[in-house]
PDB file of C-alpha atoms in Angstrom:
ATOM      1  CA  MET Y   1     -12.685 -42.386  -6.349  1.00 58.00           C
ATOM      2  CA  LYS Y   2     -13.103 -38.617  -6.615  1.00 69.00           C
ATOM      3  CA  SER Y   3     -14.918 -37.092  -9.567  1.00 74.00           C
ATOM      4  CA  VAL Y   4     -15.130 -33.554 -10.968  1.00 78.00           C
ATOM      5  CA  LEU Y   5     -18.048 -32.637 -13.215  1.00 77.00           C
ATOM      6  CA  PHE Y   6     -18.413 -29.636 -15.508  1.00 82.00           C
ATOM      7  CA  ALA Y   7     -21.471 -27.633 -16.528  1.00 83.00           C
ATOM      8  CA  LYS Y   8     -22.270 -25.915 -19.831  1.00 86.00           C
ATOM      9  CA  ASN Y   9     -24.082 -22.964 -18.230  1.00 90.00           C
ATOM     10  CA  THR Y  10     -25.663 -21.805 -14.980  1.00 90.00           C
ATOM     11  CA  GLN Y  11     -28.918 -23.692 -15.572  1.00 90.00           C
ATOM     12  CA  ASP Y  12     -26.996 -26.901 -16.223  1.00 87.00           C
ATOM     13  CA  LEU Y  13     -25.018 -26.304 -13.024  1.00 87.00           C
ATOM     14  CA  LEU Y  14     -28.217 -25.874 -10.994  1.00 88.00           C
ATOM     15  CA  SER Y  15     -29.765 -28.943 -12.589  1.00 89.00           C
ATOM     16  CA  GLN Y  16     -26.739 -31.127 -11.791  1.00 85.00           C
ATOM     17  CA  LEU Y  17     -26.710 -29.861  -8.193  1.00 84.00           C
ATOM     18  CA  LYS Y  18     -30.365 -30.808  -7.803  1.00 84.00           C
ATOM     19  CA  ASN Y  19     -29.908 -34.265  -9.302  1.00 84.00           C
ATOM     20  CA  ASN Y  20     -26.586 -35.237  -7.667  1.00 81.00           C
ATOM     21  CA  GLN Y  21     -26.706 -35.557  -3.890  1.00 80.00           C
ATOM     22  CA  GLY Y  22     -23.558 -34.317  -2.163  1.00 78.00           C
ATOM     23  CA  LEU Y  23     -22.182 -32.439  -5.186  1.00 80.00           C
ATOM     24  CA  VAL Y  24     -19.938 -29.515  -4.157  1.00 79.00           C
ATOM     25  CA  VAL Y  25     -19.323 -26.422  -6.309  1.00 82.00           C
ATOM     26  CA  VAL Y  26     -15.626 -25.521  -6.718  1.00 78.00           C
ATOM     27  CA  GLY Y  27     -13.692 -22.767  -8.481  1.00 71.00           C
ATOM     28  CA  GLY Y  28      -9.929 -22.604  -8.937  1.00 57.00           C
ATOM     29  CA  CYS Y  29      -9.346 -24.964  -5.960  1.00 57.00           C
ATOM     30  CA  THR Y  30      -6.349 -22.924  -4.760  1.00 58.00           C
ATOM     31  CA  GLY Y  31      -7.741 -22.562  -1.246  1.00 58.00           C
ATOM     32  CA  ILE Y  32      -8.642 -26.175  -0.479  1.00 57.00           C
ATOM     33  CA  GLU Y  33      -6.279 -28.905   0.634  1.00 58.00           C
ATOM     34  CA  ALA Y  34      -8.211 -31.748  -0.995  1.00 61.00           C
ATOM     35  CA  LEU Y  35     -11.048 -32.016  -3.479  1.00 67.00           C
ATOM     36  CA  PRO Y  36     -14.409 -33.228  -2.161  1.00 72.00           C
ATOM     37  CA  GLU Y  37     -15.529 -36.680  -3.239  1.00 75.00           C
ATOM     38  CA  LYS Y  38     -17.956 -35.216  -5.785  1.00 81.00           C
ATOM     39  CA  ALA Y  39     -17.320 -31.742  -7.193  1.00 82.00           C
ATOM     40  CA  ILE Y  40     -18.604 -29.594 -10.031  1.00 81.00           C
ATOM     41  CA  SER Y  41     -16.494 -26.765 -11.405  1.00 80.00           C
ATOM     42  CA  VAL Y  42     -17.680 -23.293 -12.453  1.00 79.00           C
ATOM     43  CA  HIS Y  43     -14.715 -23.102 -14.825  1.00 79.00           C
ATOM     44  CA  GLY Y  44     -15.812 -22.351 -18.374  1.00 80.00           C
ATOM     45  CA  ILE Y  45     -19.292 -21.026 -17.495  1.00 88.00           C
ATOM     46  CA  LYS Y  46     -19.232 -17.639 -19.224  1.00 90.00           C
ATOM     47  CA  GLU Y  47     -22.044 -15.971 -17.276  1.00 91.00           C
ATOM     48  CA  LEU Y  48     -20.310 -16.886 -14.013  1.00 92.00           C
ATOM     49  CA  SER Y  49     -17.022 -15.321 -15.142  1.00 93.00           C
ATOM     50  CA  LYS Y  50     -18.327 -11.983 -16.418  1.00 95.00           C
ATOM     51  CA  ILE Y  51     -17.072  -8.590 -15.241  1.00 97.00           C
ATOM     52  CA  GLU Y  52     -19.428  -5.702 -16.038  1.00 96.00           C
ATOM     53  CA  ARG Y  53     -18.797  -2.139 -14.874  1.00 94.00           C
ATOM     54  CA  HIS Y  54     -21.760   0.186 -14.321  1.00 94.00           C
ATOM     55  CA  GLU Y  55     -21.977   3.770 -13.120  1.00 92.00           C
ATOM     56  CA  ARG Y  56     -22.303   2.976  -9.411  1.00 94.00           C
ATOM     57  CA  TYR Y  57     -21.225  -0.647  -9.121  1.00 96.00           C
ATOM     58  CA  ILE Y  58     -19.356  -3.474 -10.801  1.00 97.00           C
ATOM     59  CA  ASP Y  59     -20.904  -6.924 -11.286  1.00 98.00           C
ATOM     60  CA  VAL Y  60     -18.429  -9.796 -11.045  1.00 97.00           C
ATOM     61  CA  GLY Y  61     -19.186 -13.456 -11.657  1.00 95.00           C
ATOM     62  CA  PRO Y  62     -17.860 -15.770  -8.927  1.00 93.00           C
ATOM     63  CA  GLY Y  63     -15.809 -17.670 -11.524  1.00 92.00           C
ATOM     64  CA  ALA Y  64     -13.809 -14.571 -12.514  1.00 94.00           C
ATOM     65  CA  THR Y  65     -10.170 -15.004 -11.563  1.00 93.00           C
ATOM     66  CA  LEU Y  66      -8.242 -12.525  -9.447  1.00 95.00           C
ATOM     67  CA  SER Y  67      -5.985 -11.785 -12.440  1.00 96.00           C
ATOM     68  CA  GLU Y  68      -8.996 -10.972 -14.619  1.00 96.00           C
ATOM     69  CA  LEU Y  69     -10.179  -8.467 -12.024  1.00 96.00           C
ATOM     70  CA  ILE Y  70      -6.720  -6.894 -11.788  1.00 96.00           C
ATOM     71  CA  ASP Y  71      -6.676  -6.593 -15.578  1.00 96.00           C
ATOM     72  CA  VAL Y  72      -9.767  -4.366 -15.430  1.00 95.00           C
ATOM     73  CA  GLY Y  73      -7.322  -1.720 -14.193  1.00 93.00           C
ATOM     74  CA  GLN Y  74      -6.829   0.218 -10.984  1.00 90.00           C
ATOM     75  CA  HIS Y  75      -8.772   3.214 -12.299  1.00 91.00           C
ATOM     76  CA  HIS Y  76     -11.861   1.096 -13.030  1.00 93.00           C
ATOM     77  CA  ILE Y  77     -12.272  -0.806  -9.763  1.00 94.00           C
ATOM     78  CA  PRO Y  78     -12.063   0.564  -6.191  1.00 95.00           C
ATOM     79  CA  GLN Y  79      -8.454   1.253  -5.214  1.00 94.00           C
ATOM     80  CA  ILE Y  80      -8.847  -0.632  -1.937  1.00 96.00           C
ATOM     81  CA  LEU Y  81      -9.936  -3.752  -3.848  1.00 97.00           C
ATOM     82  CA  TYR Y  82      -7.155  -3.393  -6.415  1.00 96.00           C
ATOM     83  CA  GLU Y  83      -4.543  -3.278  -3.643  1.00 96.00           C
ATOM     84  CA  ALA Y  84      -6.063  -6.317  -1.934  1.00 96.00           C
ATOM     85  CA  LEU Y  85      -6.041  -8.326  -5.166  1.00 96.00           C
ATOM     86  CA  GLY Y  86      -2.388  -7.515  -5.786  1.00 94.00           C
ATOM     87  CA  SER Y  87      -1.420  -8.638  -2.273  1.00 93.00           C
ATOM     88  CA  ILE Y  88      -2.632 -12.205  -2.822  1.00 91.00           C
ATOM     89  CA  ALA Y  89      -0.037 -14.927  -3.498  1.00 81.00           C
ATOM     90  CA  ASN Y  90       1.618 -14.638  -6.928  1.00 88.00           C
ATOM     91  CA  PRO Y  91       0.515 -14.268 -10.583  1.00 89.00           C
ATOM     92  CA  MET Y  92       0.303 -18.038 -11.120  1.00 91.00           C
ATOM     93  CA  ILE Y  93      -2.118 -18.468  -8.196  1.00 88.00           C
ATOM     94  CA  ARG Y  94      -4.086 -15.349  -9.149  1.00 92.00           C
ATOM     95  CA  ASN Y  95      -4.577 -16.806 -12.641  1.00 91.00           C
ATOM     96  CA  MET Y  96      -6.442 -19.749 -11.078  1.00 88.00           C
ATOM     97  CA  ALA Y  97      -8.013 -18.381  -7.883  1.00 89.00           C
ATOM     98  CA  THR Y  98     -11.542 -16.983  -8.235  1.00 91.00           C
ATOM     99  CA  ILE Y  99     -13.269 -14.186  -6.345  1.00 94.00           C
ATOM    100  CA  GLY Y 100     -16.100 -16.577  -5.462  1.00 93.00           C
ATOM    101  CA  GLY Y 101     -13.644 -19.000  -3.891  1.00 88.00           C
ATOM    102  CA  ASN Y 102     -12.051 -16.193  -1.892  1.00 91.00           C
ATOM    103  CA  ILE Y 103     -15.433 -15.195  -0.457  1.00 93.00           C
ATOM    104  CA  CYS Y 104     -16.845 -18.689   0.143  1.00 87.00           C
ATOM    105  CA  SER Y 105     -13.831 -20.418   1.698  1.00 83.00           C
ATOM    106  CA  GLU Y 106     -14.908 -22.128   4.900  1.00 82.00           C
ATOM    107  CA  GLY Y 107     -13.499 -21.090   8.249  1.00 84.00           C
ATOM    108  CA  HIS Y 108     -10.775 -18.442   8.128  1.00 88.00           C
ATOM    109  CA  LYS Y 109     -11.818 -15.451   5.993  1.00 93.00           C
ATOM    110  CA  ARG Y 110      -9.575 -14.674   3.036  1.00 92.00           C
ATOM    111  CA  THR Y 111      -7.896 -11.458   1.918  1.00 94.00           C
ATOM    112  CA  LEU Y 112     -10.745  -9.903  -0.091  1.00 97.00           C
ATOM    113  CA  TYR Y 113     -13.376 -10.259   2.637  1.00 97.00           C
ATOM    114  CA  ALA Y 114     -12.627  -7.034   4.558  1.00 97.00           C
ATOM    115  CA  PRO Y 115     -12.383  -4.716   1.514  1.00 97.00           C
ATOM    116  CA  LEU Y 116     -15.534  -6.247   0.019  1.00 98.00           C
ATOM    117  CA  LEU Y 117     -17.324  -5.676   3.340  1.00 97.00           C
ATOM    118  CA  ALA Y 118     -16.200  -2.053   3.364  1.00 97.00           C
ATOM    119  CA  LEU Y 119     -17.523  -1.682  -0.194  1.00 97.00           C
ATOM    120  CA  ASP Y 120     -21.032  -2.855   0.816  1.00 96.00           C
ATOM    121  CA  THR Y 121     -20.836  -5.889  -1.471  1.00 98.00           C
ATOM    122  CA  ARG Y 122     -24.014  -7.840  -2.198  1.00 98.00           C
ATOM    123  CA  LEU Y 123     -24.218 -11.479  -3.276  1.00 98.00           C
ATOM    124  CA  GLU Y 124     -26.745 -12.971  -5.690  1.00 97.00           C
ATOM    125  CA  LEU Y 125     -27.649 -16.573  -4.826  1.00 96.00           C
ATOM    126  CA  ARG Y 126     -29.825 -18.714  -7.096  1.00 93.00           C
ATOM    127  CA  ASN Y 127     -31.463 -22.096  -7.310  1.00 91.00           C
ATOM    128  CA  GLN Y 128     -33.725 -23.293 -10.116  1.00 89.00           C
ATOM    129  CA  THR Y 129     -36.723 -21.240  -8.982  1.00 91.00           C
ATOM    130  CA  GLU Y 130     -35.521 -18.502  -6.632  1.00 95.00           C
ATOM    131  CA  THR Y 131     -33.007 -15.639  -6.443  1.00 96.00           C
ATOM    132  CA  ILE Y 132     -31.767 -14.233  -3.125  1.00 96.00           C
ATOM    133  CA  ILE Y 133     -29.827 -10.973  -2.710  1.00 97.00           C
ATOM    134  CA  GLU Y 134     -27.687 -11.205   0.426  1.00 97.00           C
ATOM    135  CA  PRO Y 135     -25.431  -8.432   1.803  1.00 97.00           C
ATOM    136  CA  LEU Y 136     -21.952  -9.788   2.489  1.00 97.00           C
ATOM    137  CA  ALA Y 137     -22.287  -8.238   5.964  1.00 95.00           C
ATOM    138  CA  THR Y 138     -24.963 -10.824   6.883  1.00 95.00           C
ATOM    139  CA  PHE Y 139     -23.749 -13.723   4.722  1.00 95.00           C
ATOM    140  CA  LYS Y 140     -22.980 -16.973   6.570  1.00 92.00           C
ATOM    141  CA  GLU Y 141     -23.060 -19.727   3.965  1.00 90.00           C
ATOM    142  CA  ILE Y 142     -24.638 -20.628   0.638  1.00 89.00           C
ATOM    143  CA  PRO Y 143     -28.009 -22.315   1.253  1.00 89.00           C
ATOM    144  CA  LYS Y 144     -28.337 -25.933   0.130  1.00 85.00           C
ATOM    145  CA  GLY Y 145     -29.269 -26.156  -3.542  1.00 84.00           C
ATOM    146  CA  PHE Y 146     -28.209 -22.568  -4.267  1.00 89.00           C
ATOM    147  CA  VAL Y 147     -25.139 -21.269  -6.086  1.00 90.00           C
ATOM    148  CA  LEU Y 148     -23.414 -17.895  -5.973  1.00 94.00           C
ATOM    149  CA  THR Y 149     -24.143 -16.293  -9.352  1.00 95.00           C
ATOM    150  CA  ASN Y 150     -23.078 -12.647  -8.991  1.00 97.00           C
ATOM    151  CA  ILE Y 151     -21.052 -10.346  -6.739  1.00 98.00           C
ATOM    152  CA  ARG Y 152     -22.093  -6.681  -6.855  1.00 98.00           C
ATOM    153  CA  ILE Y 153     -19.387  -4.310  -5.590  1.00 97.00           C
ATOM    154  CA  SER Y 154     -20.137  -0.632  -4.969  1.00 96.00           C
ATOM    155  CA  LEU Y 155     -17.976   1.932  -6.762  1.00 94.00           C
ATOM    156  CA  ILE Y 156     -17.257   4.428  -3.978  1.00 85.00           C
ATOM    157  CA  ASP Y 157     -15.420   7.727  -4.526  1.00 83.00           C
ATOM    158  CA  GLU Y 158     -13.340   7.542  -1.378  1.00 87.00           C
ATOM    159  CA  ASP Y 159     -11.297  10.454   0.008  1.00 93.00           C
ATOM    160  CA  ILE Y 160      -9.285   8.038   2.150  1.00 95.00           C
ATOM    161  CA  ALA Y 161      -8.930   4.318   1.441  1.00 96.00           C
ATOM    162  CA  ILE Y 162      -6.587   2.082   3.435  1.00 97.00           C
ATOM    163  CA  PHE Y 163      -6.010  -1.647   2.966  1.00 97.00           C
ATOM    164  CA  ARG Y 164      -3.564  -3.726   4.946  1.00 96.00           C
ATOM    165  CA  ARG Y 165      -2.894  -7.441   4.999  1.00 94.00           C
ATOM    166  CA  ILE Y 166      -1.863  -8.800   8.402  1.00 91.00           C
ATOM    167  CA  GLY Y 167       0.284 -11.895   8.872  1.00 83.00           C
ATOM    168  CA  THR Y 168       2.711 -13.980   6.840  1.00 77.00           C
ATOM    169  CA  GLU Y 169       3.104 -12.934   3.225  1.00 72.00           C
ATOM    170  CA  ASN Y 170       1.623 -15.300   0.584  1.00 67.00           C
ATOM    171  CA  ARG Y 171       0.323 -17.761   3.202  1.00 72.00           C
ATOM    172  CA  ILE Y 172      -2.868 -17.985   5.261  1.00 77.00           C
ATOM    173  CA  THR Y 173      -2.280 -18.775   8.947  1.00 78.00           C
ATOM    174  CA  GLN Y 174      -4.238 -18.211  12.155  1.00 78.00           C
ATOM    175  CA  ALA Y 175      -2.478 -14.838  12.396  1.00 80.00           C
ATOM    176  CA  SER Y 176      -3.605 -13.785   8.909  1.00 89.00           C
ATOM    177  CA  ALA Y 177      -6.255 -11.104   8.469  1.00 93.00           C
ATOM    178  CA  SER Y 178      -7.194  -8.166   6.279  1.00 96.00           C
ATOM    179  CA  TYR Y 179      -8.142  -4.633   7.297  1.00 97.00           C
ATOM    180  CA  ALA Y 180     -10.032  -2.052   5.257  1.00 98.00           C
ATOM    181  CA  PHE Y 181     -10.908   1.577   5.979  1.00 97.00           C
ATOM    182  CA  ILE Y 182     -12.818   4.019   3.784  1.00 97.00           C
ATOM    183  CA  ALA Y 183     -13.749   7.605   4.648  1.00 96.00           C
ATOM    184  CA  ASN Y 184     -15.454  10.393   2.725  1.00 95.00           C
ATOM    185  CA  THR Y 185     -15.587  14.020   3.780  1.00 94.00           C
ATOM    186  CA  GLU Y 186     -17.517  17.093   2.742  1.00 94.00           C
ATOM    187  CA  LYS Y 187     -16.958  20.662   3.966  1.00 92.00           C
ATOM    188  CA  ASN Y 188     -14.716  19.495   6.822  1.00 93.00           C
ATOM    189  CA  THR Y 189     -17.290  16.928   7.948  1.00 95.00           C
ATOM    190  CA  LEU Y 190     -17.193  13.127   7.936  1.00 94.00           C
ATOM    191  CA  VAL Y 191     -20.062  11.924   5.744  1.00 95.00           C
ATOM    192  CA  GLU Y 192     -19.105   8.238   5.447  1.00 94.00           C
ATOM    193  CA  VAL Y 193     -16.894   5.794   7.336  1.00 95.00           C
ATOM    194  CA  LYS Y 194     -16.419   2.081   6.587  1.00 96.00           C
ATOM    195  CA  LEU Y 195     -14.119  -0.095   8.696  1.00 97.00           C
ATOM    196  CA  ALA Y 196     -13.813  -3.862   8.398  1.00 97.00           C
ATOM    197  CA  PHE Y 197     -11.560  -6.645   9.694  1.00 97.00           C
ATOM    198  CA  ALA Y 198     -11.672 -10.266   8.524  1.00 96.00           C
ATOM    199  CA  GLY Y 199      -9.558 -13.281   9.363  1.00 93.00           C
ATOM    200  CA  PRO Y 200     -10.187 -15.717  12.243  1.00 91.00           C
ATOM    201  CA  PHE Y 201     -13.485 -13.835  12.608  1.00 92.00           C
ATOM    202  CA  VAL Y 202     -15.263 -10.883  10.990  1.00 94.00           C
ATOM    203  CA  PHE Y 203     -15.587  -7.492  12.630  1.00 95.00           C
ATOM    204  CA  GLN Y 204     -17.619  -4.551  11.368  1.00 95.00           C
ATOM    205  CA  SER Y 205     -19.618  -2.200  13.587  1.00 93.00           C
ATOM    206  CA  LYS Y 206     -22.446  -0.357  11.848  1.00 91.00           C
ATOM    207  CA  SER Y 207     -23.286   1.532  15.049  1.00 91.00           C
ATOM    208  CA  PHE Y 208     -19.690   2.754  15.324  1.00 92.00           C
ATOM    209  CA  GLN Y 209     -19.628   3.825  11.683  1.00 92.00           C
ATOM    210  CA  ASN Y 210     -22.917   5.715  12.061  1.00 92.00           C
ATOM    211  CA  LEU Y 211     -21.670   7.384  15.252  1.00 91.00           C
ATOM    212  CA  LEU Y 212     -18.831   9.035  13.323  1.00 93.00           C
ATOM    213  CA  ILE Y 213     -20.996  10.476  10.549  1.00 94.00           C
ATOM    214  CA  GLY Y 214     -21.261  14.251  10.945  1.00 94.00           C
ATOM    215  CA  HIS Y 215     -18.064  14.497  13.025  1.00 92.00           C
ATOM    216  CA  ARG Y 216     -16.252  17.766  12.380  1.00 93.00           C
ATOM    217  CA  LEU Y 217     -12.713  17.720  10.975  1.00 94.00           C
ATOM    218  CA  PRO Y 218      -9.848  17.838  11.594  1.00 93.00           C
ATOM    219  CA  LEU Y 219      -9.854  15.295  14.406  1.00 93.00           C
ATOM    220  CA  SER Y 220      -7.888  16.275  17.492  1.00 94.00           C
ATOM    221  CA  LYS Y 221      -5.672  13.861  19.420  1.00 93.00           C
ATOM    222  CA  LYS Y 222      -8.394  13.716  22.081  1.00 94.00           C
ATOM    223  CA  ASP Y 223     -10.976  12.843  19.393  1.00 93.00           C
ATOM    224  CA  ILE Y 224      -8.771  10.039  18.075  1.00 94.00           C
ATOM    225  CA  ASP Y 225      -8.123   8.663  21.574  1.00 94.00           C
ATOM    226  CA  GLN Y 226     -11.861   8.538  22.298  1.00 94.00           C
ATOM    227  CA  ILE Y 227     -12.741   7.031  18.916  1.00 94.00           C
ATOM    228  CA  GLN Y 228     -10.057   4.366  19.178  1.00 92.00           C
ATOM    229  CA  GLU Y 229     -11.046   3.484  22.735  1.00 93.00           C
ATOM    230  CA  ARG Y 230     -14.603   2.834  21.517  1.00 93.00           C
ATOM    231  CA  ILE Y 231     -13.661   0.744  18.464  1.00 94.00           C
ATOM    232  CA  VAL Y 232     -11.029  -1.301  20.340  1.00 91.00           C
ATOM    233  CA  GLU Y 233     -13.546  -2.029  23.113  1.00 92.00           C
ATOM    234  CA  GLU Y 234     -16.034  -3.332  20.531  1.00 93.00           C
ATOM    235  CA  PHE Y 235     -13.320  -5.321  18.742  1.00 93.00           C
ATOM    236  CA  GLU Y 236     -12.130  -6.983  21.941  1.00 90.00           C
ATOM    237  CA  THR Y 237     -15.710  -7.906  22.873  1.00 90.00           C
ATOM    238  CA  VAL Y 238     -16.083  -9.755  19.565  1.00 89.00           C
ATOM    239  CA  ALA Y 239     -12.567 -11.244  19.771  1.00 87.00           C
ATOM    240  CA  GLU Y 240     -12.947 -12.449  23.368  1.00 83.00           C
ATOM    241  CA  ASN Y 241     -13.926 -16.015  22.470  1.00 77.00           C
ATOM    242  CA  GLN Y 242     -11.867 -16.231  19.286  1.00 80.00           C
ATOM    243  CA  MET Y 243      -8.441 -17.720  18.635  1.00 72.00           C
ATOM    244  CA  ILE Y 244      -6.542 -14.500  17.971  1.00 80.00           C
ATOM    245  CA  SER Y 245      -3.031 -13.519  18.968  1.00 81.00           C
ATOM    246  CA  ASP Y 246      -2.044 -10.408  20.896  1.00 84.00           C
ATOM    247  CA  VAL Y 247       0.047  -9.431  17.861  1.00 86.00           C
ATOM    248  CA  VAL Y 248      -3.044  -9.302  15.634  1.00 88.00           C
ATOM    249  CA  LYS Y 249      -4.937  -7.281  18.267  1.00 89.00           C
ATOM    250  CA  GLN Y 250      -2.077  -4.812  18.458  1.00 92.00           C
ATOM    251  CA  GLN Y 251      -1.925  -4.505  14.687  1.00 93.00           C
ATOM    252  CA  PHE Y 252      -5.650  -3.774  14.592  1.00 94.00           C
ATOM    253  CA  MET Y 253      -5.164  -1.029  17.200  1.00 93.00           C
ATOM    254  CA  ASN Y 254      -2.248   0.447  15.262  1.00 95.00           C
ATOM    255  CA  LEU Y 255      -4.193   0.412  11.994  1.00 96.00           C
ATOM    256  CA  THR Y 256      -7.269   2.079  13.444  1.00 95.00           C
ATOM    257  CA  ARG Y 257      -5.182   4.841  14.991  1.00 95.00           C
ATOM    258  CA  TYR Y 258      -3.276   5.333  11.743  1.00 96.00           C
ATOM    259  CA  SER Y 259      -6.552   5.482   9.792  1.00 96.00           C
ATOM    260  CA  PHE Y 260      -8.083   8.167  11.981  1.00 94.00           C
ATOM    261  CA  GLU Y 261      -4.839  10.141  12.029  1.00 95.00           C
ATOM    262  CA  GLN Y 262      -5.326  10.596   8.282  1.00 94.00           C
ATOM    263  CA  LEU Y 263      -8.385  12.704   9.152  1.00 89.00           C
ATOM    264  CA  THR Y 264      -6.394  15.283  11.131  1.00 76.00           C
TER     265      THR Y 264
END
């Protein structure tokens, strides 16, 4: 018989995890086909559902729903994140689905992963005695005995921000993925570039992003051809052993070219 427990606060949650072997933390449960045998919900834990905006970042509890984040308003969260949130399912699902669940779903990466990567998101993970700050770019899984307690999202003033969802609308399949691109310019020079892809696998190249910093604008067709050749080569190297369709590869190529054409 399956059981779902509830916690009064974060400390109670951590205590129950320590004392109940095999207990699994769950959120809105919209992304799982079946509940685990023993689960504990973050629903109702206020400190895990907070949304606090600061000057340079926004702190979001993993239990905050997608609708609650949308309600913050498109002028108060990064535009690329706002668009990604609005592309997910429908209002009923967004009222239940949590940002923590979107990030921590096993296997196929969900819609918010790429924009959160592009926004240099950092995760706070806690157990009863220790706190770990983990960049989403290096995050693999939540360590045993730890829980995700905060998601810190950078507030970037982007000159160009592009989000696209790839695949079937309102349904996650093997062909589903998300793409995010952010660029900032100053005096006809690229000063920041962020590009991320997430779906069957995650792709983000720091070396490629750093290579573009300082590039003079506008980009010529030759510049774009050379840039795209480099990023597609890196993408295909990562994708070589992954289950990914030619259609998704082509869409990635089209999106990268479109993104860099906005810099001409």
